[in-house]
Short mmCIF file of C-alpha atoms and ligand atoms in Angstrom, two decimals:
data_model
loop_
_atom_site.label_atom_id
_atom_site.label_comp_id
_atom_site.label_asym_id
_atom_site.label_seq_id
_atom_site.Cartn_x
_atom_site.Cartn_y
_atom_site.Cartn_z
CA MET A 29 91.77 -3.35 -29.89
CA GLU A 30 95.16 -4.74 -30.86
CA LYS A 31 96.94 -2.63 -33.40
CA ARG A 32 98.10 -4.41 -36.53
CA ILE A 33 99.91 -2.99 -39.54
CA LYS A 34 101.29 -4.14 -42.83
CA LEU A 35 104.77 -3.14 -44.09
CA HIS A 36 105.74 -4.41 -47.52
CA ASP A 37 104.70 -8.07 -47.48
CA ARG A 38 104.56 -8.59 -43.69
CA GLU A 39 102.01 -8.14 -40.97
CA PHE A 40 103.03 -6.74 -37.57
CA ARG A 41 101.33 -6.40 -34.24
CA VAL A 42 102.18 -4.17 -31.22
CA MET A 43 104.67 -5.75 -28.84
CA ILE A 44 105.75 -2.77 -26.68
CA SER A 45 103.69 0.36 -26.15
CA ALA A 46 105.01 3.97 -26.46
CA GLU A 47 104.33 4.35 -22.72
CA LYS A 48 106.57 1.43 -21.79
CA ILE A 49 109.30 2.68 -24.05
CA GLU A 50 109.14 6.13 -22.45
CA GLU A 51 109.30 4.64 -18.96
CA ALA A 52 112.38 2.48 -19.91
CA ILE A 53 114.13 5.58 -21.36
CA SER A 54 113.41 7.54 -18.26
CA ASN A 55 115.03 4.79 -16.19
CA ILE A 56 118.31 4.78 -18.11
CA ALA A 57 118.35 8.59 -18.35
CA GLU A 58 118.26 8.66 -14.54
CA LYS A 59 121.35 6.40 -14.39
CA ILE A 60 123.14 8.43 -17.11
CA ASN A 61 122.40 11.64 -15.26
CA ARG A 62 123.94 10.23 -12.13
CA ASP A 63 127.00 8.88 -13.89
CA TYR A 64 127.68 12.01 -15.93
CA ALA A 65 126.86 14.62 -13.36
CA ASP A 66 130.56 15.63 -13.12
CA VAL A 67 131.79 14.72 -16.61
CA GLU A 68 133.00 17.50 -18.92
CA CYS A 69 130.50 18.06 -21.85
CA PRO A 70 129.92 14.49 -23.15
CA ILE A 71 129.07 13.81 -26.82
CA LEU A 72 125.94 11.82 -27.55
CA LEU A 73 126.89 10.00 -30.71
CA GLY A 74 123.87 8.44 -32.44
CA VAL A 75 124.31 5.63 -34.92
CA LEU A 76 121.99 6.30 -37.94
CA ASN A 77 119.42 5.59 -39.11
CA GLY A 78 117.73 3.69 -36.33
CA SER A 79 118.79 5.78 -33.29
CA PHE A 80 117.27 9.09 -34.28
CA VAL A 81 114.03 8.75 -32.28
CA PHE A 82 115.69 7.22 -29.20
CA LEU A 83 118.39 9.82 -29.18
CA ALA A 84 115.93 12.69 -29.42
CA ASP A 85 113.87 11.38 -26.48
CA LEU A 86 116.84 10.42 -24.37
CA ALA A 87 118.66 13.75 -24.91
CA ARG A 88 115.61 15.64 -23.62
CA LYS A 89 115.70 13.61 -20.40
CA LEU A 90 119.34 14.42 -19.63
CA ASP A 91 120.08 17.25 -17.25
CA PHE A 92 123.70 18.01 -18.19
CA THR A 93 125.15 20.02 -21.12
CA CYS A 94 126.18 17.77 -24.02
CA GLU A 95 126.95 17.79 -27.72
CA VAL A 96 124.97 15.70 -30.23
CA SER A 97 126.45 14.13 -33.33
CA PHE A 98 125.65 11.26 -35.63
CA VAL A 99 127.56 8.63 -37.57
CA LYS A 100 126.40 6.04 -40.07
CA LEU A 101 127.82 2.55 -40.52
CA ALA A 102 128.54 1.45 -44.02
CA SER A 103 128.46 -2.34 -44.61
CA TYR A 104 129.04 -4.62 -47.59
CA GLU A 105 125.80 -6.55 -47.15
CA GLY A 106 123.15 -3.91 -46.37
CA CYS A 107 121.83 -3.77 -42.87
CA SER A 108 121.44 -7.45 -41.96
CA SER A 109 123.10 -8.20 -38.70
CA THR A 110 125.46 -10.69 -40.43
CA GLY A 111 126.72 -7.84 -42.76
CA LYS A 112 130.36 -6.99 -42.41
CA VAL A 113 130.73 -3.62 -40.89
CA GLN A 114 133.00 -1.56 -43.14
CA GLU A 115 133.30 2.03 -42.08
CA LEU A 116 132.01 4.78 -39.86
CA ILE A 117 130.73 7.62 -41.95
CA GLY A 118 130.60 11.20 -40.63
CA LEU A 119 132.90 10.85 -37.62
CA ASN A 120 135.08 14.01 -37.43
CA ASN A 121 138.39 14.15 -35.70
CA SER A 122 137.24 15.96 -32.56
CA ILE A 123 136.89 12.71 -30.60
CA GLU A 124 140.29 12.81 -28.93
CA GLY A 125 140.01 13.43 -25.22
CA ARG A 126 136.17 13.53 -25.33
CA ASN A 127 133.69 11.55 -23.30
CA VAL A 128 131.44 9.70 -25.77
CA ILE A 129 128.08 8.06 -25.23
CA VAL A 130 127.28 5.93 -28.25
CA VAL A 131 123.51 5.82 -28.79
CA GLU A 132 122.24 2.70 -30.59
CA ASP A 133 118.73 1.58 -31.52
CA ILE A 134 119.43 -2.10 -30.98
CA VAL A 135 122.32 -4.32 -30.22
CA ASP A 136 121.91 -7.78 -31.77
CA SER A 137 125.11 -9.80 -32.54
CA GLY A 138 127.09 -6.80 -31.30
CA ARG A 139 129.19 -6.68 -34.44
CA SER A 140 128.29 -3.03 -35.22
CA ILE A 141 128.78 -1.75 -31.71
CA ALA A 142 132.14 -3.63 -31.34
CA TYR A 143 133.33 -1.95 -34.53
CA THR A 144 132.16 1.50 -33.37
CA LEU A 145 133.85 1.12 -29.98
CA GLN A 146 137.13 0.03 -31.64
CA THR A 147 137.04 3.10 -33.93
CA LEU A 148 136.35 5.49 -31.06
CA ARG A 149 139.14 4.09 -28.98
CA ALA A 150 141.53 4.38 -31.91
CA LYS A 151 140.62 8.06 -32.10
CA LYS A 152 141.64 8.36 -28.46
CA ALA A 153 138.26 9.16 -26.82
CA ALA A 154 138.77 9.79 -23.11
CA SER A 155 135.85 7.44 -22.35
CA VAL A 156 133.25 5.54 -24.31
CA LYS A 157 130.00 4.09 -23.06
CA VAL A 158 127.05 2.62 -24.89
CA ALA A 159 123.31 3.40 -24.45
CA THR A 160 120.97 1.15 -26.44
CA LEU A 161 117.22 1.14 -26.62
CA PHE A 162 117.07 -2.62 -27.22
CA PHE A 163 119.42 -5.48 -26.49
CA LYS A 164 119.06 -9.09 -27.61
CA PRO A 165 121.07 -11.06 -24.97
CA ASN A 166 120.56 -14.34 -26.71
CA ALA A 167 122.03 -13.12 -29.97
CA TYR A 168 124.98 -11.16 -28.49
CA LYS A 169 128.33 -12.59 -29.40
CA GLU A 170 130.79 -9.90 -28.27
CA SER A 171 132.44 -9.23 -24.99
CA GLU A 172 132.01 -5.48 -24.85
CA THR A 173 129.95 -4.16 -21.97
CA ILE A 174 126.67 -2.51 -22.95
CA ASP A 175 126.45 0.14 -20.27
CA TYR A 176 122.88 1.30 -20.51
CA ILE A 177 120.12 -0.97 -21.83
CA ALA A 178 116.58 0.39 -21.89
CA LEU A 179 114.84 -2.89 -22.83
CA GLU A 180 115.92 -6.49 -23.39
CA ILE A 181 114.06 -8.65 -25.90
CA GLY A 182 114.32 -12.16 -27.34
CA ASN A 183 115.49 -12.79 -30.89
CA GLU A 184 112.33 -11.58 -32.56
CA PHE A 185 112.51 -8.96 -35.40
CA ILE A 186 111.00 -5.64 -34.31
CA VAL A 187 110.10 -2.41 -36.04
CA GLY A 188 109.00 1.11 -35.01
CA TYR A 189 110.47 3.91 -32.88
CA GLY A 190 113.26 4.41 -35.41
CA LEU A 191 113.69 0.77 -36.36
CA ASP A 192 112.72 -0.28 -39.85
CA TYR A 193 111.66 -3.23 -41.95
CA ASP A 194 113.34 -2.54 -45.32
CA GLN A 195 113.15 1.19 -44.64
CA LEU A 196 109.46 1.26 -43.53
CA GLY A 197 108.06 1.65 -40.03
CA ARG A 198 110.60 4.04 -38.46
CA GLU A 199 107.92 6.62 -37.66
CA LEU A 200 105.72 4.27 -35.55
CA LYS A 201 105.32 5.29 -31.91
CA ASP A 202 104.99 1.72 -30.55
CA ILE A 203 107.28 -1.27 -31.19
CA TYR A 204 105.83 -3.91 -33.50
CA VAL A 205 106.77 -7.56 -34.08
CA THR A 206 106.19 -9.79 -37.07
CA GLU A 207 103.11 -12.13 -36.82
P1 5GP B 317 124.44 -6.15 -34.81
O1 5GP B 317 125.66 -5.67 -35.47
O2 5GP B 317 124.37 -5.89 -33.34
O3 5GP B 317 124.22 -7.63 -35.06
O4 5GP B 317 123.28 -5.56 -35.51
C1 5GP B 317 122.76 -4.31 -35.19
C2 5GP B 317 121.92 -3.78 -36.34
O5 5GP B 317 121.08 -4.77 -36.92
C3 5GP B 317 120.95 -2.74 -35.76
O6 5GP B 317 121.55 -1.48 -35.69
C4 5GP B 317 119.81 -2.81 -36.73
O7 5GP B 317 120.08 -2.09 -37.87
C5 5GP B 317 119.85 -4.27 -37.18
N1 5GP B 317 118.85 -5.09 -36.33
C6 5GP B 317 119.10 -6.06 -35.46
N2 5GP B 317 118.01 -6.59 -34.92
C7 5GP B 317 116.96 -5.84 -35.46
C8 5GP B 317 115.55 -5.93 -35.26
O8 5GP B 317 114.93 -6.70 -34.44
N3 5GP B 317 114.80 -5.04 -35.98
C9 5GP B 317 115.36 -4.09 -36.84
N4 5GP B 317 114.55 -3.33 -37.48
N5 5GP B 317 116.70 -4.06 -37.04
C10 5GP B 317 117.51 -4.93 -36.36
MG1 MG B 318 121.80 0.48 -35.41
#
């Protein structure tokens, strides 16, 4: 039976199962393990709030020693992808000389990730790569390389597995899409 849920005023149905997500994360974890086998203690830098589930699952599939930290993006216009990114909250100064893997829930227009990468480079990180659970290739407007993409989707709005609809739905195991 197809799972349907209601969040606020909208109905959602399952689009990607928890099993498929797990498989996709295992695939990028394998690549990251290969690429970082000889890299000195990387930092997994999760961008809150959406990345918390993905980061927790990804980190447990990595087989090298790493640090885990989180930042939050502040924006003028809430969390819509057109919102101007304003600031990175919670980033301490220990970025210089470090190898950073930014962990994102979803890259849409790319505005947020472009800002985050700019900030990390200004803080003199030794290297910065990006791992994202979802990527919307048709919406992406930046030229930054997204190094590790677990799943590509169209321009639909999704919730679950850390992603919210107006703060609801983050705890869902599967990914849901609006009807
Ligand atoms: P960007 O700056 O790449 O346009 O936007 C990225 C942010 O927009 C994500 O971190 C997320 O907060 C939000 N976003 C973009 N697409 C979706 C989506 O399909 N579902 C949800 N829940 N948030 C999205
Ligand atoms: Mg995000």
